[in-house]
Amino acid sequence: MVGELVTAGVALACTGTVYLMAAARVVKQYERGVVLRLGRLVSEVREPGFTMIVPIVDRMRKVNMQIVTMPVPAQEGITRDNVTVRVDAVVYFKVVDAADAVIRVEDYRFAVSQMAQTSLRSIIGKSELDDLLSNREKLNQGLELMMDSPAIGWGVTVDRVEIKDVSLPETMKRSMARQAEATRDRRARVINADAELQASRKLAEAAEAMSDQPAALQLRLLQTVVAVAAEKNSTLVLPFPVELLRFLERSGLQAQAQTAAAEAERDGVQRPAPAAPRASRTAVEHGAEAALPPELADLPPVEDLP
């Protein structure tokens, strides 16, 4: 009798151990447990920690509640301005309702992946190439809104969507490179022309200032010589402007005029004044009487003298 009781106790203990092992479940911190009892959903979602289910009757499915990073395969499409591109993206989503993620959709990961691909194709068709290349933030927001609406019904929320890369055809890359090069060349030409305009204005002001002071041109020439000589060249090229010739010519003329004036002044001091020229015979004959003094007016003519 005692042996039978011991055997029964051992059998009961083994059965309890097996039942405990079959019913015990451990839910991790980042998981939630969805229990289906005889195919029907148990309203209570099992929280992290140790939990028990009814063996054979209950089936528990663990759902990961972490943010999932899912790459979207590259999708090829035609933009609104008729350019063929390949665009790939990445989707960040997480499960907010474990029961809906298990009951409402067969495989929420596959569903989110397919929805991301179709939404990406739709965005490509609605956008222009410039938007895909430069306005990605707006496209990312549009993708997020397109995917978030149906995903909420699956117990999934889309955290964010990012476009990773936009692949262009080689012909389009060459065309864009030529366009960028032409734009840079145009900007360089405009900047160069503006610099030339400003330099010409400054040179005009400098020429006007030098025209008032001709000696400034000579000083500028000397500065140029010093700048060229500082390069330690074996050959020195000295520019000789025409304005300098004119300056030297005016200086020479002024010096000659001053010399001539000085010589004339010196000659006028040393030489006596020239005598008055004799009057002509006709002037003597006709005007001598008027010129003689009163004492000589009464003398007889020369023919009557002995």
PDB file of C-alpha atoms in Angstrom:
ATOM      1  CA  MET A   1       0.000   0.000   0.000  1.00  0.00           C
ATOM      2  CA  VAL A   2       2.785   2.299   0.898  1.00  0.00           C
ATOM      3  CA  GLY A   3       4.575   1.413  -2.343  1.00  0.00           C
ATOM      4  CA  GLU A   4       1.528   2.291  -4.356  1.00  0.00           C
ATOM      5  CA  LEU A   5       1.256   5.633  -2.630  1.00  0.00           C
ATOM      6  CA  VAL A   6       4.891   6.372  -3.276  1.00  0.00           C
ATOM      7  CA  THR A   7       4.505   5.398  -6.911  1.00  0.00           C
ATOM      8  CA  ALA A   8       1.423   7.567  -7.248  1.00  0.00           C
ATOM      9  CA  GLY A   9       3.206  10.493  -5.611  1.00  0.00           C
ATOM     10  CA  VAL A  10       6.185  10.145  -7.901  1.00  0.00           C
ATOM     11  CA  ALA A  11       3.904   9.948 -10.936  1.00  0.00           C
ATOM     12  CA  LEU A  12       1.982  13.001  -9.782  1.00  0.00           C
ATOM     13  CA  ALA A  13       5.185  14.921  -9.208  1.00  0.00           C
ATOM     14  CA  CYS A  14       6.460  13.980 -12.659  1.00  0.00           C
ATOM     15  CA  THR A  15       3.147  14.997 -14.207  1.00  0.00           C
ATOM     16  CA  GLY A  16       3.237  18.327 -12.372  1.00  0.00           C
ATOM     17  CA  THR A  17       6.792  18.928 -13.486  1.00  0.00           C
ATOM     18  CA  VAL A  18       5.931  18.202 -17.102  1.00  0.00           C
ATOM     19  CA  TYR A  19       2.847  20.397 -16.892  1.00  0.00           C
ATOM     20  CA  LEU A  20       4.844  23.215 -15.355  1.00  0.00           C
ATOM     21  CA  MET A  21       7.481  22.953 -18.029  1.00  0.00           C
ATOM     22  CA  ALA A  22       4.846  22.949 -20.746  1.00  0.00           C
ATOM     23  CA  ALA A  23       2.889  25.856 -19.253  1.00  0.00           C
ATOM     24  CA  ALA A  24       5.743  28.110 -18.205  1.00  0.00           C
ATOM     25  CA  ARG A  25       6.664  30.938 -20.512  1.00  0.00           C
ATOM     26  CA  VAL A  26       9.096  33.845 -20.197  1.00  0.00           C
ATOM     27  CA  VAL A  27       8.356  37.068 -22.039  1.00  0.00           C
ATOM     28  CA  LYS A  28      11.322  39.386 -22.532  1.00  0.00           C
ATOM     29  CA  GLN A  29      11.234  43.083 -21.807  1.00  0.00           C
ATOM     30  CA  TYR A  30      11.009  44.126 -25.460  1.00  0.00           C
ATOM     31  CA  GLU A  31       8.298  41.534 -26.262  1.00  0.00           C
ATOM     32  CA  ARG A  32       4.591  41.079 -25.666  1.00  0.00           C
ATOM     33  CA  GLY A  33       2.768  37.748 -25.588  1.00  0.00           C
ATOM     34  CA  VAL A  34      -0.466  37.216 -27.559  1.00  0.00           C
ATOM     35  CA  VAL A  35      -2.340  34.127 -26.367  1.00  0.00           C
ATOM     36  CA  LEU A  36      -4.818  32.232 -28.547  1.00  0.00           C
ATOM     37  CA  ARG A  37      -6.981  29.803 -26.574  1.00  0.00           C
ATOM     38  CA  LEU A  38      -8.596  27.218 -28.780  1.00  0.00           C
ATOM     39  CA  GLY A  39      -8.113  29.603 -31.689  1.00  0.00           C
ATOM     40  CA  ARG A  40      -9.678  32.587 -29.978  1.00  0.00           C
ATOM     41  CA  LEU A  41      -7.786  35.652 -28.816  1.00  0.00           C
ATOM     42  CA  VAL A  42      -7.402  36.081 -25.102  1.00  0.00           C
ATOM     43  CA  SER A  43      -8.019  39.748 -24.365  1.00  0.00           C
ATOM     44  CA  GLU A  44      -5.135  39.988 -21.948  1.00  0.00           C
ATOM     45  CA  VAL A  45      -1.764  40.520 -23.579  1.00  0.00           C
ATOM     46  CA  ARG A  46       1.017  38.982 -21.531  1.00  0.00           C
ATOM     47  CA  GLU A  47       3.490  41.530 -20.202  1.00  0.00           C
ATOM     48  CA  PRO A  48       7.240  40.920 -19.813  1.00  0.00           C
ATOM     49  CA  GLY A  49       8.231  38.404 -17.184  1.00  0.00           C
ATOM     50  CA  PHE A  50       7.188  34.907 -16.183  1.00  0.00           C
ATOM     51  CA  THR A  51       3.721  33.771 -17.270  1.00  0.00           C
ATOM     52  CA  MET A  52       1.696  30.587 -17.502  1.00  0.00           C
ATOM     53  CA  ILE A  53      -0.520  29.207 -20.243  1.00  0.00           C
ATOM     54  CA  VAL A  54      -2.677  26.124 -20.497  1.00  0.00           C
ATOM     55  CA  PRO A  55      -0.744  23.471 -22.353  1.00  0.00           C
ATOM     56  CA  ILE A  56      -2.286  22.088 -25.529  1.00  0.00           C
ATOM     57  CA  VAL A  57      -5.166  24.560 -25.223  1.00  0.00           C
ATOM     58  CA  ASP A  58      -3.263  27.824 -25.442  1.00  0.00           C
ATOM     59  CA  ARG A  59      -0.855  29.021 -28.085  1.00  0.00           C
ATOM     60  CA  MET A  60       1.232  32.093 -27.311  1.00  0.00           C
ATOM     61  CA  ARG A  61       2.962  34.176 -29.948  1.00  0.00           C
ATOM     62  CA  LYS A  62       5.597  36.641 -28.950  1.00  0.00           C
ATOM     63  CA  VAL A  63       5.688  39.973 -30.785  1.00  0.00           C
ATOM     64  CA  ASN A  64       8.802  42.140 -30.872  1.00  0.00           C
ATOM     65  CA  MET A  65       8.031  45.723 -29.867  1.00  0.00           C
ATOM     66  CA  GLN A  66      11.413  47.184 -30.850  1.00  0.00           C
ATOM     67  CA  ILE A  67      11.892  49.616 -33.719  1.00  0.00           C
ATOM     68  CA  VAL A  68      12.566  47.627 -36.877  1.00  0.00           C
ATOM     69  CA  THR A  69      14.944  48.930 -39.531  1.00  0.00           C
ATOM     70  CA  MET A  70      13.846  47.590 -42.902  1.00  0.00           C
ATOM     71  CA  PRO A  71      15.676  48.413 -46.145  1.00  0.00           C
ATOM     72  CA  VAL A  72      13.476  48.970 -49.178  1.00  0.00           C
ATOM     73  CA  PRO A  73      14.856  47.445 -52.386  1.00  0.00           C
ATOM     74  CA  ALA A  74      15.751  49.900 -55.142  1.00  0.00           C
ATOM     75  CA  GLN A  75      12.711  50.801 -57.217  1.00  0.00           C
ATOM     76  CA  GLU A  76      12.983  51.967 -60.808  1.00  0.00           C
ATOM     77  CA  GLY A  77      10.504  54.535 -62.034  1.00  0.00           C
ATOM     78  CA  ILE A  78       9.950  57.534 -64.290  1.00  0.00           C
ATOM     79  CA  THR A  79       9.702  60.945 -62.724  1.00  0.00           C
ATOM     80  CA  ARG A  80       7.176  63.582 -63.689  1.00  0.00           C
ATOM     81  CA  ASP A  81       9.738  65.223 -65.997  1.00  0.00           C
ATOM     82  CA  ASN A  82      10.329  61.875 -67.810  1.00  0.00           C
ATOM     83  CA  VAL A  83      13.643  60.830 -66.280  1.00  0.00           C
ATOM     84  CA  THR A  84      14.265  57.187 -65.403  1.00  0.00           C
ATOM     85  CA  VAL A  85      15.733  56.781 -61.919  1.00  0.00           C
ATOM     86  CA  ARG A  86      16.356  54.071 -59.334  1.00  0.00           C
ATOM     87  CA  VAL A  87      15.594  54.982 -55.734  1.00  0.00           C
ATOM     88  CA  ASP A  88      16.105  52.940 -52.581  1.00  0.00           C
ATOM     89  CA  ALA A  89      15.047  53.825 -49.049  1.00  0.00           C
ATOM     90  CA  VAL A  90      14.927  52.590 -45.471  1.00  0.00           C
ATOM     91  CA  VAL A  91      11.868  52.356 -43.204  1.00  0.00           C
ATOM     92  CA  TYR A  92      11.811  52.606 -39.420  1.00  0.00           C
ATOM     93  CA  PHE A  93       8.663  51.192 -37.827  1.00  0.00           C
ATOM     94  CA  LYS A  94       7.509  49.477 -34.651  1.00  0.00           C
ATOM     95  CA  VAL A  95       4.524  47.519 -33.341  1.00  0.00           C
ATOM     96  CA  VAL A  96       2.288  49.454 -30.981  1.00  0.00           C
ATOM     97  CA  ASP A  97      -0.534  46.891 -30.676  1.00  0.00           C
ATOM     98  CA  ALA A  98       0.653  43.293 -30.495  1.00  0.00           C
ATOM     99  CA  ALA A  99      -2.836  41.798 -30.838  1.00  0.00           C
ATOM    100  CA  ASP A 100      -3.597  43.689 -34.067  1.00  0.00           C
ATOM    101  CA  ALA A 101      -0.185  42.822 -35.495  1.00  0.00           C
ATOM    102  CA  VAL A 102      -1.000  39.126 -35.014  1.00  0.00           C
ATOM    103  CA  ILE A 103      -4.713  39.078 -35.836  1.00  0.00           C
ATOM    104  CA  ARG A 104      -5.211  41.724 -38.533  1.00  0.00           C
ATOM    105  CA  VAL A 105      -2.324  40.892 -40.858  1.00  0.00           C
ATOM    106  CA  GLU A 106      -0.639  37.624 -41.709  1.00  0.00           C
ATOM    107  CA  ASP A 107       2.938  38.945 -41.695  1.00  0.00           C
ATOM    108  CA  TYR A 108       3.236  42.569 -40.754  1.00  0.00           C
ATOM    109  CA  ARG A 109       6.912  42.756 -41.792  1.00  0.00           C
ATOM    110  CA  PHE A 110       6.176  41.584 -45.317  1.00  0.00           C
ATOM    111  CA  ALA A 111       3.151  43.870 -45.494  1.00  0.00           C
ATOM    112  CA  VAL A 112       5.189  46.914 -44.469  1.00  0.00           C
ATOM    113  CA  SER A 113       7.903  46.013 -46.981  1.00  0.00           C
ATOM    114  CA  GLN A 114       5.462  45.747 -49.890  1.00  0.00           C
ATOM    115  CA  MET A 115       3.683  48.918 -48.873  1.00  0.00           C
ATOM    116  CA  ALA A 116       7.018  50.782 -48.738  1.00  0.00           C
ATOM    117  CA  GLN A 117       7.922  49.650 -52.251  1.00  0.00           C
ATOM    118  CA  THR A 118       4.607  50.694 -53.760  1.00  0.00           C
ATOM    119  CA  SER A 119       4.651  54.024 -51.930  1.00  0.00           C
ATOM    120  CA  LEU A 120       8.174  54.692 -53.145  1.00  0.00           C
ATOM    121  CA  ARG A 121       7.144  54.028 -56.736  1.00  0.00           C
ATOM    122  CA  SER A 122       4.200  56.367 -56.320  1.00  0.00           C
ATOM    123  CA  ILE A 123       6.413  59.127 -54.937  1.00  0.00           C
ATOM    124  CA  ILE A 124       8.836  58.748 -57.847  1.00  0.00           C
ATOM    125  CA  GLY A 125       6.028  59.180 -60.375  1.00  0.00           C
ATOM    126  CA  LYS A 126       4.665  62.293 -58.633  1.00  0.00           C
ATOM    127  CA  SER A 127       8.006  64.057 -58.150  1.00  0.00           C
ATOM    128  CA  GLU A 128      10.486  65.771 -60.417  1.00  0.00           C
ATOM    129  CA  LEU A 129      14.162  64.972 -60.607  1.00  0.00           C
ATOM    130  CA  ASP A 130      15.205  68.160 -58.819  1.00  0.00           C
ATOM    131  CA  ASP A 131      12.907  67.281 -55.906  1.00  0.00           C
ATOM    132  CA  LEU A 132      14.428  63.814 -55.602  1.00  0.00           C
ATOM    133  CA  LEU A 133      17.924  65.276 -55.502  1.00  0.00           C
ATOM    134  CA  SER A 134      17.464  68.381 -53.365  1.00  0.00           C
ATOM    135  CA  ASN A 135      14.094  68.240 -51.574  1.00  0.00           C
ATOM    136  CA  ARG A 136      14.305  64.834 -49.934  1.00  0.00           C
ATOM    137  CA  GLU A 137      12.946  65.965 -46.594  1.00  0.00           C
ATOM    138  CA  LYS A 138       9.587  66.749 -48.142  1.00  0.00           C
ATOM    139  CA  LEU A 139       9.538  63.419 -49.984  1.00  0.00           C
ATOM    140  CA  ASN A 140      10.382  61.569 -46.791  1.00  0.00           C
ATOM    141  CA  GLN A 141       7.427  63.170 -45.047  1.00  0.00           C
ATOM    142  CA  GLY A 142       5.163  62.241 -47.957  1.00  0.00           C
ATOM    143  CA  LEU A 143       6.307  58.627 -47.820  1.00  0.00           C
ATOM    144  CA  GLU A 144       5.750  58.493 -44.088  1.00  0.00           C
ATOM    145  CA  LEU A 145       2.177  59.764 -44.430  1.00  0.00           C
ATOM    146  CA  MET A 146       1.402  57.326 -47.257  1.00  0.00           C
ATOM    147  CA  MET A 147       2.636  54.348 -45.236  1.00  0.00           C
ATOM    148  CA  ASP A 148       1.379  55.360 -41.805  1.00  0.00           C
ATOM    149  CA  SER A 149      -2.317  55.435 -42.682  1.00  0.00           C
ATOM    150  CA  PRO A 150      -2.776  51.718 -43.549  1.00  0.00           C
ATOM    151  CA  ALA A 151      -0.115  50.585 -41.071  1.00  0.00           C
ATOM    152  CA  ILE A 152      -2.115  51.881 -38.105  1.00  0.00           C
ATOM    153  CA  GLY A 153      -4.803  49.291 -38.808  1.00  0.00           C
ATOM    154  CA  TRP A 154      -2.182  46.561 -38.503  1.00  0.00           C
ATOM    155  CA  GLY A 155      -1.018  47.726 -35.084  1.00  0.00           C
ATOM    156  CA  VAL A 156       2.139  49.171 -36.633  1.00  0.00           C
ATOM    157  CA  THR A 157       3.300  52.789 -36.694  1.00  0.00           C
ATOM    158  CA  VAL A 158       5.910  54.129 -39.114  1.00  0.00           C
ATOM    159  CA  ASP A 159       8.498  56.137 -37.227  1.00  0.00           C
ATOM    160  CA  ARG A 160      10.270  57.610 -40.257  1.00  0.00           C
ATOM    161  CA  VAL A 161      11.227  56.924 -43.878  1.00  0.00           C
ATOM    162  CA  GLU A 162      14.512  57.978 -45.447  1.00  0.00           C
ATOM    163  CA  ILE A 163      15.488  57.953 -49.131  1.00  0.00           C
ATOM    164  CA  LYS A 164      18.996  56.534 -49.265  1.00  0.00           C
ATOM    165  CA  ASP A 165      20.195  56.927 -52.834  1.00  0.00           C
ATOM    166  CA  VAL A 166      18.997  58.120 -56.232  1.00  0.00           C
ATOM    167  CA  SER A 167      20.708  56.422 -59.182  1.00  0.00           C
ATOM    168  CA  LEU A 168      20.670  58.319 -62.481  1.00  0.00           C
ATOM    169  CA  PRO A 169      21.515  57.133 -66.006  1.00  0.00           C
ATOM    170  CA  GLU A 170      25.019  57.916 -67.229  1.00  0.00           C
ATOM    171  CA  THR A 171      23.729  60.249 -69.946  1.00  0.00           C
ATOM    172  CA  MET A 172      21.825  62.242 -67.354  1.00  0.00           C
ATOM    173  CA  LYS A 173      24.909  62.434 -65.131  1.00  0.00           C
ATOM    174  CA  ARG A 174      26.977  63.805 -68.013  1.00  0.00           C
ATOM    175  CA  SER A 175      24.263  66.344 -68.861  1.00  0.00           C
ATOM    176  CA  MET A 176      24.055  67.500 -65.257  1.00  0.00           C
ATOM    177  CA  ALA A 177      27.845  67.746 -65.094  1.00  0.00           C
ATOM    178  CA  ARG A 178      27.891  69.925 -68.220  1.00  0.00           C
ATOM    179  CA  GLN A 179      25.124  72.078 -66.792  1.00  0.00           C
ATOM    180  CA  ALA A 180      26.968  72.536 -63.513  1.00  0.00           C
ATOM    181  CA  GLU A 181      30.191  73.322 -65.362  1.00  0.00           C
ATOM    182  CA  ALA A 182      28.427  75.902 -67.543  1.00  0.00           C
ATOM    183  CA  THR A 183      26.855  77.503 -64.479  1.00  0.00           C
ATOM    184  CA  ARG A 184      30.215  77.708 -62.727  1.00  0.00           C
ATOM    185  CA  ASP A 185      31.830  79.134 -65.873  1.00  0.00           C
ATOM    186  CA  ARG A 186      29.099  81.770 -66.160  1.00  0.00           C
ATOM    187  CA  ARG A 187      29.551  82.802 -62.534  1.00  0.00           C
ATOM    188  CA  ALA A 188      33.314  83.002 -63.015  1.00  0.00           C
ATOM    189  CA  ARG A 189      32.901  85.200 -66.096  1.00  0.00           C
ATOM    190  CA  VAL A 190      30.497  87.517 -64.277  1.00  0.00           C
ATOM    191  CA  ILE A 191      32.834  87.823 -61.300  1.00  0.00           C
ATOM    192  CA  ASN A 192      35.801  88.466 -63.602  1.00  0.00           C
ATOM    193  CA  ALA A 193      33.881  91.131 -65.533  1.00  0.00           C
ATOM    194  CA  ASP A 194      32.830  92.807 -62.307  1.00  0.00           C
ATOM    195  CA  ALA A 195      36.433  92.820 -61.123  1.00  0.00           C
ATOM    196  CA  GLU A 196      37.589  94.344 -64.410  1.00  0.00           C
ATOM    197  CA  LEU A 197      34.925  97.054 -64.117  1.00  0.00           C
ATOM    198  CA  GLN A 198      35.991  97.954 -60.589  1.00  0.00           C
ATOM    199  CA  ALA A 199      39.667  97.888 -61.594  1.00  0.00           C
ATOM    200  CA  SER A 200      39.007 100.177 -64.566  1.00  0.00           C
ATOM    201  CA  ARG A 201      37.251 102.678 -62.315  1.00  0.00           C
ATOM    202  CA  LYS A 202      40.147 102.674 -59.868  1.00  0.00           C
ATOM    203  CA  LEU A 203      42.652 103.019 -62.717  1.00  0.00           C
ATOM    204  CA  ALA A 204      40.685 105.977 -64.108  1.00  0.00           C
ATOM    205  CA  GLU A 205      40.795 107.661 -60.705  1.00  0.00           C
ATOM    206  CA  ALA A 206      44.528 106.975 -60.445  1.00  0.00           C
ATOM    207  CA  ALA A 207      45.158 108.382 -63.945  1.00  0.00           C
ATOM    208  CA  GLU A 208      43.196 111.493 -63.065  1.00  0.00           C
ATOM    209  CA  ALA A 209      45.254 111.976 -59.902  1.00  0.00           C
ATOM    210  CA  MET A 210      48.534 111.445 -61.784  1.00  0.00           C
ATOM    211  CA  SER A 211      47.546 113.934 -64.476  1.00  0.00           C
ATOM    212  CA  ASP A 212      47.392 116.646 -61.812  1.00  0.00           C
ATOM    213  CA  GLN A 213      50.833 115.654 -60.459  1.00  0.00           C
ATOM    214  CA  PRO A 214      53.138 114.468 -63.291  1.00  0.00           C
ATOM    215  CA  ALA A 215      55.852 113.592 -60.792  1.00  0.00           C
ATOM    216  CA  ALA A 216      53.595 110.823 -59.456  1.00  0.00           C
ATOM    217  CA  LEU A 217      54.068 108.973 -62.744  1.00  0.00           C
ATOM    218  CA  GLN A 218      57.809 108.918 -62.217  1.00  0.00           C
ATOM    219  CA  LEU A 219      57.336 107.620 -58.668  1.00  0.00           C
ATOM    220  CA  ARG A 220      55.034 104.910 -59.955  1.00  0.00           C
ATOM    221  CA  LEU A 221      57.656 103.927 -62.506  1.00  0.00           C
ATOM    222  CA  LEU A 222      60.260 103.620 -59.781  1.00  0.00           C
ATOM    223  CA  GLN A 223      57.917 101.454 -57.722  1.00  0.00           C
ATOM    224  CA  THR A 224      57.432  99.186 -60.734  1.00  0.00           C
ATOM    225  CA  VAL A 225      61.190  98.883 -61.169  1.00  0.00           C
ATOM    226  CA  VAL A 226      61.598  97.949 -57.486  1.00  0.00           C
ATOM    227  CA  ALA A 227      58.841  95.334 -57.731  1.00  0.00           C
ATOM    228  CA  VAL A 228      60.377  93.764 -60.832  1.00  0.00           C
ATOM    229  CA  ALA A 229      63.899  93.815 -59.396  1.00  0.00           C
ATOM    230  CA  ALA A 230      62.703  91.972 -56.280  1.00  0.00           C
ATOM    231  CA  GLU A 231      62.087  88.830 -58.362  1.00  0.00           C
ATOM    232  CA  LYS A 232      65.856  88.438 -58.966  1.00  0.00           C
ATOM    233  CA  ASN A 233      65.493  88.158 -62.702  1.00  0.00           C
ATOM    234  CA  SER A 234      68.483  88.217 -65.005  1.00  0.00           C
ATOM    235  CA  THR A 235      66.673  90.480 -67.467  1.00  0.00           C
ATOM    236  CA  LEU A 236      64.974  93.668 -66.343  1.00  0.00           C
ATOM    237  CA  VAL A 237      62.286  95.033 -68.617  1.00  0.00           C
ATOM    238  CA  LEU A 238      61.682  98.731 -67.902  1.00  0.00           C
ATOM    239  CA  PRO A 239      58.504 100.216 -69.357  1.00  0.00           C
ATOM    240  CA  PHE A 240      58.862 103.785 -70.607  1.00  0.00           C
ATOM    241  CA  PRO A 241      55.459 105.443 -70.900  1.00  0.00           C
ATOM    242  CA  VAL A 242      54.668 108.201 -73.373  1.00  0.00           C
ATOM    243  CA  GLU A 243      53.411 110.435 -70.584  1.00  0.00           C
ATOM    244  CA  LEU A 244      56.915 110.479 -69.138  1.00  0.00           C
ATOM    245  CA  LEU A 245      58.305 111.678 -72.489  1.00  0.00           C
ATOM    246  CA  ARG A 246      55.756 114.459 -72.553  1.00  0.00           C
ATOM    247  CA  PHE A 247      56.660 115.383 -68.994  1.00  0.00           C
ATOM    248  CA  LEU A 248      60.359 115.497 -69.859  1.00  0.00           C
ATOM    249  CA  GLU A 249      59.622 117.511 -72.996  1.00  0.00           C
ATOM    250  CA  ARG A 250      57.643 120.088 -71.040  1.00  0.00           C
ATOM    251  CA  SER A 251      60.384 120.213 -68.430  1.00  0.00           C
ATOM    252  CA  GLY A 252      63.017 120.821 -71.164  1.00  0.00           C
ATOM    253  CA  LEU A 253      61.021 123.591 -72.767  1.00  0.00           C
ATOM    254  CA  GLN A 254      60.555 125.297 -69.447  1.00  0.00           C
ATOM    255  CA  ALA A 255      64.291 125.044 -68.730  1.00  0.00           C
ATOM    256  CA  GLN A 256      65.169 126.541 -72.155  1.00  0.00           C
ATOM    257  CA  ALA A 257      62.748 129.400 -71.633  1.00  0.00           C
ATOM    258  CA  GLN A 258      64.217 130.163 -68.224  1.00  0.00           C
ATOM    259  CA  THR A 259      67.786 130.061 -69.628  1.00  0.00           C
ATOM    260  CA  ALA A 260      66.921 132.397 -72.487  1.00  0.00           C
ATOM    261  CA  ALA A 261      65.260 134.861 -70.121  1.00  0.00           C
ATOM    262  CA  ALA A 262      68.294 134.837 -67.834  1.00  0.00           C
ATOM    263  CA  GLU A 263      70.713 135.439 -70.750  1.00  0.00           C
ATOM    264  CA  ALA A 264      68.589 138.259 -72.109  1.00  0.00           C
ATOM    265  CA  GLU A 265      68.477 139.908 -68.735  1.00  0.00           C
ATOM    266  CA  ARG A 266      72.274 139.603 -68.314  1.00  0.00           C
ATOM    267  CA  ASP A 267      72.985 141.006 -71.804  1.00  0.00           C
ATOM    268  CA  GLY A 268      70.689 143.939 -71.173  1.00  0.00           C
ATOM    269  CA  VAL A 269      72.684 144.914 -68.070  1.00  0.00           C
ATOM    270  CA  GLN A 270      76.198 144.658 -69.617  1.00  0.00           C
ATOM    271  CA  ARG A 271      75.711 146.242 -73.138  1.00  0.00           C
ATOM    272  CA  PRO A 272      75.179 150.059 -73.526  1.00  0.00           C
ATOM    273  CA  ALA A 273      72.076 151.431 -75.063  1.00  0.00           C
ATOM    274  CA  PRO A 274      72.378 151.837 -78.849  1.00  0.00           C
ATOM    275  CA  ALA A 275      72.732 155.415 -80.284  1.00  0.00           C
ATOM    276  CA  ALA A 276      69.868 156.993 -82.029  1.00  0.00           C
ATOM    277  CA  PRO A 277      70.181 156.670 -85.815  1.00  0.00           C
ATOM    278  CA  ARG A 278      70.993 159.697 -87.935  1.00  0.00           C
ATOM    279  CA  ALA A 279      68.228 161.363 -89.686  1.00  0.00           C
ATOM    280  CA  SER A 280      68.216 161.089 -93.405  1.00  0.00           C
ATOM    281  CA  ARG A 281      69.190 163.873 -95.687  1.00  0.00           C
ATOM    282  CA  THR A 282      65.679 164.488 -96.737  1.00  0.00           C
ATOM    283  CA  ALA A 283      64.586 164.724 -93.144  1.00  0.00           C
ATOM    284  CA  VAL A 284      67.436 167.227 -92.495  1.00  0.00           C
ATOM    285  CA  GLU A 285      66.534 169.268 -95.511  1.00  0.00           C
ATOM    286  CA  HIS A 286      62.887 169.462 -94.704  1.00  0.00           C
ATOM    287  CA  GLY A 287      62.931 169.462 -90.964  1.00  0.00           C
ATOM    288  CA  ALA A 288      66.301 170.816 -89.953  1.00  0.00           C
ATOM    289  CA  GLU A 289      65.086 174.273 -89.384  1.00  0.00           C
ATOM    290  CA  ALA A 290      62.500 173.090 -87.024  1.00  0.00           C
ATOM    291  CA  ALA A 291      65.073 171.017 -85.214  1.00  0.00           C
ATOM    292  CA  LEU A 292      67.803 173.762 -84.865  1.00  0.00           C
ATOM    293  CA  PRO A 293      67.983 175.862 -81.739  1.00  0.00           C
ATOM    294  CA  PRO A 294      67.060 179.576 -81.906  1.00  0.00           C
ATOM    295  CA  GLU A 295      70.735 180.744 -81.776  1.00  0.00           C
ATOM    296  CA  LEU A 296      71.562 178.879 -85.006  1.00  0.00           C
ATOM    297  CA  ALA A 297      68.474 179.759 -86.867  1.00  0.00           C
ATOM    298  CA  ASP A 298      69.882 183.165 -88.037  1.00  0.00           C
ATOM    299  CA  LEU A 299      73.109 181.750 -89.567  1.00  0.00           C
ATOM    300  CA  PRO A 300      73.470 182.011 -93.377  1.00  0.00           C
ATOM    301  CA  PRO A 301      73.231 178.931 -95.534  1.00  0.00           C
ATOM    302  CA  VAL A 302      76.290 176.790 -96.217  1.00  0.00           C
ATOM    303  CA  GLU A 303      76.635 177.951 -99.913  1.00  0.00           C
ATOM    304  CA  ASP A 304      77.031 181.582 -98.867  1.00  0.00           C
ATOM    305  CA  LEU A 305      79.939 180.889 -96.543  1.00  0.00           C
ATOM    306  CA  PRO A 306      83.430 181.885 -97.914  1.00  0.00           C
TER     307      PRO A 306
END
